[in-house]
Amino acid sequence: MNAQLKILSAFDSSAIANAKVTVISSGIHCISDQSGSVSIPNFNQALKVNITKHGFDTLLNLSVKSGDIIYLNPYYAYYETFVFTGNFGDKKRLKDEIAHVRIIGLNEIRSTSSQNLGDILKYQPNITLTQDPALGTAISINGMSGQNVKLLKNGTNISGAMNGSIDVSQINLNNVAQIEIIEGPMSLLYGSNALAGTINIISKIPGMKTSAFAKTYTESSGIYNFSAGFGSNIKKVRYNVSMGRNFFDGWNPGNSFFYYPANTIADASRSTLWKPRQQLFGDFALYIPIAQKGDIRLNHDLFHENIISKGLPQKPYNETAFDDYFSTIRNTNSIEINLRDKLINHNILGSFSYFYRTKNTFLKDLTTKETGTLTGIDDQDTTIILSSQLRYINSVKFKALKFNSGIDFNHETFDGKRVQGDGKSIYNISFVGIASYEFEKKLDLKIGVRQTLHSRNKIPLIPSFSAKLKLNPFIDIKLTAAKAYRTPGIKELYLYFVDINHNIKGNPQLQSESSDNFNLIITGNRKHGKNSMFHWQVNTYYNQFKNLITLAAVNLTEYTYVNIGQSTVRGINSELGIDYGRFEFKYQNAVISSSNNLGINGLPSYFTTVNHNLNSTFKLVPKKNLRINAFFNRFGKTPSVNYDNNQAILVHTNAYWMIDFSAMMPVKIKSSVLNFSFGMRNLANVSNIRTGISNGVAHQSSTGQRVISTGRTIFFNLEFIL
Amino acid sequence: MKQSINILILSVLLLASCFKEEQPVLKKDRGDVVSQSVEMGVTYDKRFYISLDQKNITGEIDKFTWDIGLAGDSLNPYIRLNTALGMYAVNTYKTSIFEVSDTAGMMQNIRYDYPGGHADSLALSGILDSNQVFLIYLGTDQSFQSRGFLLLSASLNTNKYQLHYRYLNSLVDYFTNVSFNSSKQHILYNFKSQTVKDEPALDNWDFQITQYTHIYYDPFQTYSVVGCLINPYRVEASEYSGSKSFSEITFNDAQNLVFSKKEDIIGFSWKYYDLNNNKYVVKPEKSYIIRRQDGRIFKLHFIGFYNSKGEKGSPIFEYKEL
């Protein structure tokens, strides 16, 4: 009788092929296949084995029984992680990547039980989330706001920025393999908006084996999520499909810990600070290998969200209320073709996305439940954005010299209220050239330029220079100097908001914003013995923005957008990671300084915020991948300026802690795995923080509250994987 | 595997939720107050005159049908602008219309009508006795486009206003006479059609609901608002400052209040614009006391700004004689 074992990576639950299993009593060696399965002949009840695999911790004298799933910990994820962003259909080991890339892997997503992009980004110290309980979550990287951050999925633009930012809580992590965060400008590769950084969500590529998953997630604040997926193949064509529903029933400060809203009477309790929302989503991916020559990848994503913002009953009779309904539809389709031969690789990407958002406001009669539609310009609003992209990049390699060249075409049509005329469109075509050279595996140099022809704006030539020096086997130094840009949005160009009290018009003559960025990164890592490892990195950056677009008065009554602003952001991000036996620690620190361009005496020339983040994991039962995680995030005091009687005052937003705990336990049931995780979020119970604090006291004219979270909650996550 | 699926299905069934239906509330009893609403339109085109004792709307005028209001009382003549259109004026200090051909250098001395209604706080104050030409900005039309500028000089003759005006950059001069009418607060004059429009008689209304321009002084800013202007020839008013709700206010509560004849004493602060939700919110806790010349006292408060179709510009108010 044979004993069957399955060997998976503790990093992302992927199968580990070619792992060597040695039966101690007999000395028999067995090797795992592509699915991680290994069959040991002459099964013995008291089987003890050693398991070895290059790149993973060795497990010695391990008691196993038939059917066990064994999780191996990689020495350190750094070695096993690949970067896809900027590699045009190819991938590169993280340690070889010249750009400064931060990877959030599947294991980190699972450890935190993150449900959407906003959930996982809150654990990054240099990323700040701005929560709007109705309109979602906007991000800034290194102190630079969402309109300067490029959001991609598999290299394709995610469309639908409202007021400059994409709601990251709409980006679900259902079928995600990893998230890549590239800090610093990436306009060379991705064009407009990639000034502060780029976030690229990498989907799982459909596998050769039939697979399925289903998961539920529940949080005591009122989140009830469910999703399921299936993947298989038809001959060589692989596919997967998944779909799900995320539901949040709304939350108010003061709600009981396990508040469950039942059918209620239409009184004041109908209005919640955090608005109820329902998200329905699905995706379909197809992977078609082209024998020895490359592959074709098709992705189709569909997302629909409804948010209901019920208003408080209007005084004095509490018989009417204003209700807002927000609806968002986002549909993204992309096809990527990779053709490879010995000399030249071709990468072709085509995508089309449709974004449709409506806001409808109604006056509801709470005695009859009848509704009337409000007619103000702010009450009914429809925004439609159609985006398409076509990109071709080729790679030619001559020994240590590599050339990339290509062409990138983008087109966007915007239709919405307060935009002059019907449906404004902008397009641009860019030519990209990149040369990289590797000197004896020690020094990498990369230089590139992007020239863009834009339908409305003159875009400067975008140069970029990167260098990576391998100082010794343990220390790398990376240097980047690059230019980036942001073209004005359609509203900035064509806004038309004129009524008896407003006269704001867009400015079709606006120029692009641009930035000059310098980054210096030093990274180090070292392995000690078989089970310990540490790594560290320091990243300093300096980003100078020019031609910032600002709303300004043209005369007594008329306002328009002009290019007058300048700003500088500088900072240091540092990280220290230690893996020691069963413990993993990762400490990250971000010091972010934004220039004060007000020219007012008595105010500091830079406003500085310091954030800290500590992630720690204890592997309770390493071979079962049973883990306990703790996340400590300290978001520092944020200074800003407020005005009181035309007098500028230095104020700040209070610092706060976000502390989460979670435990993850995979349970094997026959051939399937049931991942069970639970935990507590926001242990410090922070829901709002004070803003506008001056000299330790709330300043009357400027004090306020910033919404942070739905308070302390517990969550429960169940994931079934076949 | 069956076990796993069962656990999962059970979890989904137990841990699911959806948008909740809500149960309607019961309509509350209004008591014996008079409840009234006016439909100004979403762009506040109409002005309404209300009589408290008739419990009715006694007049209605479209804001685009007139440009200036000429005081009906010959003992207290003045000219005011239709601030619902965003009009303002500049004294050119010229004595002949023919001396002015453009607006150069004039925009530094813009004058607005102070909404309190005092004759000496109007943009055109001095026009009747100085013989000076005033440049008038005519505000905006239905599409919020500028209606241009007009030059006006005015004087008084026996029982008549004598007006001489021409549109800026036009060579056509208009001369007209408008008679006083002491039974009206204003005679409303339209430059383009050269016609007058009648307000209801002074003794036929107590307050009006209208759009007008409010002025903030610190910092200086004009803002178009919808509010309540009283008829100073017939009533005076005060905001109730006590702690009682509207339904609790009695005759005695109105005795120690300081009353004013300032036309915008009730004004527009009974509502505010909620910038977070982009909606007007009415403050029914603000109650006003109106005392008429005949000694009758009424209490008034506003309870809505939207009609049942959800259209703004439909103030709803309640009043009751104390």
mmCIF file of C-alpha atoms in Angstrom, chain B residues 16-277:
data_model
loop_
_atom_site.group_PDB
_atom_site.id
_atom_site.type_symbol
_atom_site.label_atom_id
_atom_site.label_comp_id
_atom_site.label_asym_id
_atom_site.label_seq_id
_atom_site.Cartn_x
_atom_site.Cartn_y
_atom_site.Cartn_z
ATOM 1 C CA ALA B 16 -25.656 36.304 4.623
ATOM 2 C CA SER B 17 -27.523 39.570 4.498
ATOM 3 C CA CYS B 18 -29.226 41.913 2.075
ATOM 4 C CA PHE B 19 -30.639 45.444 1.845
ATOM 5 C CA LYS B 20 -33.463 45.798 4.339
ATOM 6 C CA GLU B 21 -36.975 46.970 3.580
ATOM 7 C CA GLU B 22 -38.272 49.543 6.007
ATOM 8 C CA GLN B 23 -41.683 49.986 7.538
ATOM 9 C CA PRO B 24 -43.454 53.342 6.946
ATOM 10 C CA VAL B 25 -43.974 55.728 9.841
ATOM 11 C CA LEU B 26 -47.375 57.157 10.770
ATOM 12 C CA LYS B 27 -48.269 60.667 9.620
ATOM 13 C CA LYS B 28 -48.239 63.115 12.502
ATOM 14 C CA ASP B 29 -51.129 65.372 13.462
ATOM 15 C CA ARG B 30 -50.399 69.020 12.486
ATOM 16 C CA GLY B 31 -52.900 70.566 14.869
ATOM 17 C CA ASP B 32 -54.590 73.807 13.783
ATOM 18 C CA VAL B 33 -51.622 75.490 12.127
ATOM 19 C CA VAL B 34 -51.881 76.784 8.552
ATOM 20 C CA SER B 35 -49.552 74.873 6.296
ATOM 21 C CA GLN B 36 -48.689 76.415 2.955
ATOM 22 C CA SER B 37 -46.181 75.876 0.208
ATOM 23 C CA VAL B 38 -45.092 77.874 -2.822
ATOM 24 C CA GLU B 39 -43.666 76.466 -6.041
ATOM 25 C CA MET B 40 -40.962 78.897 -7.122
ATOM 26 C CA GLY B 41 -39.462 76.422 -9.575
ATOM 27 C CA VAL B 42 -36.050 74.823 -9.415
ATOM 28 C CA THR B 43 -34.402 78.017 -10.686
ATOM 29 C CA TYR B 44 -36.471 80.144 -8.276
ATOM 30 C CA ASP B 45 -38.211 82.033 -11.065
ATOM 31 C CA LYS B 46 -41.296 83.038 -9.125
ATOM 32 C CA ARG B 47 -41.846 85.406 -6.220
ATOM 33 C CA PHE B 48 -44.895 84.872 -3.991
ATOM 34 C CA TYR B 49 -46.758 87.300 -1.745
ATOM 35 C CA ILE B 50 -48.536 85.822 1.269
ATOM 36 C CA SER B 51 -51.276 87.259 3.421
ATOM 37 C CA LEU B 52 -51.443 85.866 6.945
ATOM 38 C CA ASP B 53 -55.038 86.777 7.670
ATOM 39 C CA GLN B 54 -56.298 85.596 4.271
ATOM 40 C CA LYS B 55 -54.227 82.437 4.745
ATOM 41 C CA ASN B 56 -53.462 82.617 1.066
ATOM 42 C CA ILE B 57 -51.067 83.545 -1.701
ATOM 43 C CA THR B 58 -52.134 86.983 -2.888
ATOM 44 C CA GLY B 59 -49.635 87.566 -5.665
ATOM 45 C CA GLU B 60 -47.108 85.910 -7.913
ATOM 46 C CA ILE B 61 -44.504 87.526 -10.168
ATOM 47 C CA ASP B 62 -41.916 86.015 -12.486
ATOM 48 C CA LYS B 63 -38.434 87.358 -11.787
ATOM 49 C CA PHE B 64 -37.648 87.769 -15.492
ATOM 50 C CA THR B 65 -40.561 90.149 -16.069
ATOM 51 C CA TRP B 66 -39.038 93.175 -14.349
ATOM 52 C CA ASP B 67 -35.688 94.865 -13.866
ATOM 53 C CA ILE B 68 -36.114 97.669 -11.369
ATOM 54 C CA GLY B 69 -38.609 98.425 -8.629
ATOM 55 C CA LEU B 70 -39.687 102.026 -8.242
ATOM 56 C CA ALA B 71 -41.016 102.913 -4.811
ATOM 57 C CA GLY B 72 -44.761 103.540 -4.968
ATOM 58 C CA ASP B 73 -44.699 106.123 -2.191
ATOM 59 C CA SER B 74 -44.000 109.600 -3.587
ATOM 60 C CA LEU B 75 -42.870 110.761 -0.112
ATOM 61 C CA ASN B 76 -40.093 108.205 -0.044
ATOM 62 C CA PRO B 77 -38.970 107.644 -3.632
ATOM 63 C CA TYR B 78 -36.144 105.239 -4.482
ATOM 64 C CA ILE B 79 -35.228 102.702 -7.144
ATOM 65 C CA ARG B 80 -34.098 99.206 -6.362
ATOM 66 C CA LEU B 81 -32.668 96.508 -8.565
ATOM 67 C CA ASN B 82 -34.035 93.051 -9.190
ATOM 68 C CA THR B 83 -31.387 91.243 -7.178
ATOM 69 C CA ALA B 84 -32.972 87.893 -8.004
ATOM 70 C CA LEU B 85 -31.164 88.276 -11.339
ATOM 71 C CA GLY B 86 -27.840 89.142 -9.703
ATOM 72 C CA MET B 87 -27.987 92.808 -10.731
ATOM 73 C CA TYR B 88 -25.591 95.453 -9.478
ATOM 74 C CA ALA B 89 -24.778 99.042 -10.368
ATOM 75 C CA VAL B 90 -21.918 101.516 -10.620
ATOM 76 C CA ASN B 91 -22.126 105.265 -10.323
ATOM 77 C CA THR B 92 -20.317 106.608 -13.392
ATOM 78 C CA TYR B 93 -20.309 110.148 -11.917
ATOM 79 C CA LYS B 94 -21.127 111.337 -15.434
ATOM 80 C CA THR B 95 -24.135 113.508 -15.981
ATOM 81 C CA SER B 96 -24.880 112.403 -19.517
ATOM 82 C CA ILE B 97 -25.499 108.924 -20.840
ATOM 83 C CA PHE B 98 -23.623 109.877 -23.968
ATOM 84 C CA GLU B 99 -20.405 110.303 -22.001
ATOM 85 C CA VAL B 100 -20.198 106.575 -21.176
ATOM 86 C CA SER B 101 -19.250 104.037 -23.819
ATOM 87 C CA ASP B 102 -17.675 101.159 -21.896
ATOM 88 C CA THR B 103 -17.114 99.726 -18.419
ATOM 89 C CA ALA B 104 -13.390 100.509 -18.243
ATOM 90 C CA GLY B 105 -12.296 101.464 -14.756
ATOM 91 C CA MET B 106 -15.736 101.076 -13.284
ATOM 92 C CA MET B 107 -15.684 97.575 -11.853
ATOM 93 C CA GLN B 108 -13.855 98.781 -8.753
ATOM 94 C CA ASN B 109 -16.929 100.665 -7.550
ATOM 95 C CA ILE B 110 -19.663 98.073 -7.813
ATOM 96 C CA ARG B 111 -22.632 98.678 -5.540
ATOM 97 C CA TYR B 112 -25.296 96.193 -4.515
ATOM 98 C CA ASP B 113 -28.727 96.555 -3.002
ATOM 99 C CA TYR B 114 -28.569 95.871 0.709
ATOM 100 C CA PRO B 115 -31.435 93.416 1.285
ATOM 101 C CA GLY B 116 -32.691 95.226 4.404
ATOM 102 C CA GLY B 117 -34.554 97.580 2.110
ATOM 103 C CA HIS B 118 -33.286 100.912 3.478
ATOM 104 C CA ALA B 119 -33.432 103.481 0.695
ATOM 105 C CA ASP B 120 -29.973 104.811 1.470
ATOM 106 C CA SER B 121 -28.415 101.345 1.196
ATOM 107 C CA LEU B 122 -29.413 100.669 -2.365
ATOM 108 C CA ALA B 123 -27.073 100.480 -5.337
ATOM 109 C CA LEU B 124 -28.973 103.288 -7.075
ATOM 110 C CA SER B 125 -29.278 105.518 -4.039
ATOM 111 C CA GLY B 126 -28.620 109.087 -5.125
ATOM 112 C CA ILE B 127 -29.691 108.531 -8.697
ATOM 113 C CA LEU B 128 -32.858 110.575 -8.316
ATOM 114 C CA ASP B 129 -31.286 113.712 -6.945
ATOM 115 C CA SER B 130 -27.754 113.721 -8.349
ATOM 116 C CA ASN B 131 -28.492 113.798 -12.041
ATOM 117 C CA GLN B 132 -25.735 111.186 -12.389
ATOM 118 C CA VAL B 133 -25.673 108.249 -14.771
ATOM 119 C CA PHE B 134 -25.497 104.781 -13.316
ATOM 120 C CA LEU B 135 -24.191 101.744 -15.137
ATOM 121 C CA ILE B 136 -26.390 98.750 -14.369
ATOM 122 C CA TYR B 137 -25.359 95.133 -14.786
ATOM 123 C CA LEU B 138 -28.561 93.369 -15.770
ATOM 124 C CA GLY B 139 -27.672 90.000 -14.274
ATOM 125 C CA THR B 140 -28.243 86.697 -16.007
ATOM 126 C CA ASP B 141 -30.996 85.227 -18.127
ATOM 127 C CA GLN B 142 -32.688 81.814 -17.884
ATOM 128 C CA SER B 143 -29.529 80.173 -19.232
ATOM 129 C CA PHE B 144 -27.332 82.030 -16.738
ATOM 130 C CA GLN B 145 -25.839 84.038 -19.576
ATOM 131 C CA SER B 146 -25.097 87.704 -19.000
ATOM 132 C CA ARG B 147 -27.899 90.096 -19.974
ATOM 133 C CA GLY B 148 -25.387 92.878 -20.477
ATOM 134 C CA PHE B 149 -25.144 96.424 -19.179
ATOM 135 C CA LEU B 150 -27.455 99.391 -19.280
ATOM 136 C CA LEU B 151 -26.948 103.090 -18.570
ATOM 137 C CA LEU B 152 -29.656 104.803 -16.554
ATOM 138 C CA SER B 153 -30.341 108.286 -15.387
ATOM 139 C CA ALA B 154 -33.482 109.084 -13.455
ATOM 140 C CA SER B 155 -35.197 112.047 -11.935
ATOM 141 C CA LEU B 156 -38.494 112.987 -10.328
ATOM 142 C CA ASN B 157 -41.239 115.038 -11.738
ATOM 143 C CA THR B 158 -44.656 115.649 -10.293
ATOM 144 C CA ASN B 159 -45.946 112.217 -9.290
ATOM 145 C CA LYS B 160 -43.658 110.579 -11.817
ATOM 146 C CA TYR B 161 -40.298 108.992 -12.234
ATOM 147 C CA GLN B 162 -38.548 110.123 -15.428
ATOM 148 C CA LEU B 163 -36.223 107.501 -16.781
ATOM 149 C CA HIS B 164 -33.662 107.822 -19.564
ATOM 150 C CA TYR B 165 -31.732 104.667 -20.428
ATOM 151 C CA ARG B 166 -29.848 102.907 -23.178
ATOM 152 C CA TYR B 167 -28.116 99.563 -23.395
ATOM 153 C CA LEU B 168 -24.357 99.830 -23.365
ATOM 154 C CA ASN B 169 -22.978 99.727 -26.904
ATOM 155 C CA SER B 170 -26.389 100.644 -28.299
ATOM 156 C CA LEU B 171 -27.389 103.893 -29.892
ATOM 157 C CA VAL B 172 -31.080 103.590 -29.018
ATOM 158 C CA ASP B 173 -32.275 105.802 -26.184
ATOM 159 C CA TYR B 174 -35.380 105.155 -24.178
ATOM 160 C CA PHE B 175 -37.294 107.808 -22.303
ATOM 161 C CA THR B 176 -40.213 106.910 -20.097
ATOM 162 C CA ASN B 177 -42.298 108.188 -17.213
ATOM 163 C CA VAL B 178 -43.626 105.960 -14.428
ATOM 164 C CA SER B 179 -46.282 107.213 -12.066
ATOM 165 C CA PHE B 180 -46.227 106.754 -8.313
ATOM 166 C CA ASN B 181 -48.818 104.447 -6.783
ATOM 167 C CA SER B 182 -49.023 104.739 -3.043
ATOM 168 C CA SER B 183 -51.044 101.553 -2.709
ATOM 169 C CA LYS B 184 -48.050 99.506 -3.852
ATOM 170 C CA GLN B 185 -44.655 99.023 -2.326
ATOM 171 C CA HIS B 186 -43.051 99.018 -5.799
ATOM 172 C CA ILE B 187 -43.927 99.568 -9.409
ATOM 173 C CA LEU B 188 -41.907 96.956 -11.236
ATOM 174 C CA TYR B 189 -40.449 98.183 -14.521
ATOM 175 C CA ASN B 190 -39.120 96.144 -17.448
ATOM 176 C CA PHE B 191 -36.469 97.951 -19.536
ATOM 177 C CA LYS B 192 -36.848 95.853 -22.643
ATOM 178 C CA SER B 193 -40.625 95.791 -22.953
ATOM 179 C CA GLN B 194 -41.011 99.248 -21.335
ATOM 180 C CA THR B 195 -43.873 97.903 -19.291
ATOM 181 C CA VAL B 196 -44.767 97.959 -15.633
ATOM 182 C CA LYS B 197 -45.972 95.107 -13.509
ATOM 183 C CA ASP B 198 -48.087 95.436 -10.411
ATOM 184 C CA GLU B 199 -47.304 93.970 -7.057
ATOM 185 C CA PRO B 200 -50.292 93.154 -4.852
ATOM 186 C CA ALA B 201 -51.564 96.130 -2.911
ATOM 187 C CA LEU B 202 -49.628 96.946 0.252
ATOM 188 C CA ASP B 203 -52.498 95.921 2.505
ATOM 189 C CA ASN B 204 -52.863 92.613 0.738
ATOM 190 C CA TRP B 205 -49.665 90.859 1.765
ATOM 191 C CA ASP B 206 -47.474 90.433 4.845
ATOM 192 C CA PHE B 207 -44.378 88.780 3.496
ATOM 193 C CA GLN B 208 -42.956 87.503 0.253
ATOM 194 C CA ILE B 209 -40.909 84.421 -0.585
ATOM 195 C CA THR B 210 -38.378 85.374 -3.207
ATOM 196 C CA GLN B 211 -34.895 84.997 -4.511
ATOM 197 C CA TYR B 212 -32.593 87.922 -3.688
ATOM 198 C CA THR B 213 -28.937 88.753 -3.202
ATOM 199 C CA HIS B 214 -27.534 88.586 0.298
ATOM 200 C CA ILE B 215 -24.305 90.384 1.144
ATOM 201 C CA TYR B 216 -21.617 89.043 3.444
ATOM 202 C CA TYR B 217 -19.183 91.689 4.613
ATOM 203 C CA ASP B 218 -16.317 89.707 6.147
ATOM 204 C CA PRO B 219 -15.036 88.888 3.639
ATOM 205 C CA PHE B 220 -17.199 90.803 1.178
ATOM 206 C CA GLN B 221 -19.201 88.404 -0.950
ATOM 207 C CA THR B 222 -22.574 88.433 -2.599
ATOM 208 C CA TYR B 223 -24.661 85.305 -2.583
ATOM 209 C CA SER B 224 -27.962 84.567 -4.231
ATOM 210 C CA VAL B 225 -30.441 83.151 -1.739
ATOM 211 C CA VAL B 226 -34.087 82.217 -1.389
ATOM 212 C CA GLY B 227 -35.670 83.820 1.607
ATOM 213 C CA CYS B 228 -38.511 85.652 3.205
ATOM 214 C CA LEU B 229 -38.828 89.466 2.989
ATOM 215 C CA ILE B 230 -41.463 91.182 5.089
ATOM 216 C CA ASN B 231 -43.758 94.003 4.048
ATOM 217 C CA PRO B 232 -42.374 96.818 6.256
ATOM 218 C CA TYR B 233 -45.442 98.964 5.652
ATOM 219 C CA ARG B 234 -47.648 96.402 7.324
ATOM 220 C CA VAL B 235 -45.657 94.114 9.616
ATOM 221 C CA GLU B 236 -42.569 93.847 11.744
ATOM 222 C CA ALA B 237 -40.903 90.624 12.783
ATOM 223 C CA SER B 238 -38.462 88.987 15.126
ATOM 224 C CA GLU B 239 -36.733 85.653 15.385
ATOM 225 C CA TYR B 240 -37.969 83.786 18.443
ATOM 226 C CA SER B 241 -34.997 83.365 20.753
ATOM 227 C CA GLY B 242 -36.467 81.188 23.477
ATOM 228 C CA SER B 243 -36.118 77.472 23.963
ATOM 229 C CA LYS B 244 -39.654 76.460 23.071
ATOM 230 C CA SER B 245 -40.474 74.557 19.947
ATOM 231 C CA PHE B 246 -42.812 76.081 17.369
ATOM 232 C CA SER B 247 -45.861 74.265 18.673
ATOM 233 C CA GLU B 248 -45.202 75.462 22.230
ATOM 234 C CA ILE B 249 -44.831 79.179 21.475
ATOM 235 C CA THR B 250 -47.683 81.240 22.959
ATOM 236 C CA PHE B 251 -48.811 84.849 22.830
ATOM 237 C CA ASN B 252 -46.851 85.614 26.009
ATOM 238 C CA ASP B 253 -43.610 84.362 24.445
ATOM 239 C CA ALA B 254 -43.925 87.053 21.771
ATOM 240 C CA GLN B 255 -44.213 89.942 24.202
ATOM 241 C CA ASN B 256 -40.608 90.629 25.085
ATOM 242 C CA LEU B 257 -39.105 90.270 21.643
ATOM 243 C CA VAL B 258 -37.467 93.141 19.782
ATOM 244 C CA PHE B 259 -39.241 93.594 16.459
ATOM 245 C CA SER B 260 -37.721 95.028 13.314
ATOM 246 C CA LYS B 261 -39.011 96.399 10.046
ATOM 247 C CA LYS B 262 -35.860 95.388 8.216
ATOM 248 C CA GLU B 263 -37.186 93.563 5.163
ATOM 249 C CA ASP B 264 -34.806 90.605 5.506
ATOM 250 C CA ILE B 265 -35.333 90.194 9.260
ATOM 251 C CA ILE B 266 -36.619 86.667 8.563
ATOM 252 C CA GLY B 267 -34.297 86.229 5.612
ATOM 253 C CA PHE B 268 -32.920 82.901 4.522
ATOM 254 C CA SER B 269 -31.180 81.401 7.553
ATOM 255 C CA TRP B 270 -34.110 79.050 8.178
ATOM 256 C CA LYS B 271 -32.297 76.679 5.806
ATOM 257 C CA TYR B 272 -28.724 75.887 4.909
ATOM 258 C CA TYR B 273 -26.958 74.065 2.150
ATOM 259 C CA ASP B 274 -25.467 70.795 3.353
ATOM 260 C CA LEU B 275 -22.215 70.641 1.393
ATOM 261 C CA ASN B 276 -21.608 67.020 2.343
ATOM 262 C CA ASN B 277 -24.886 65.830 0.911
#
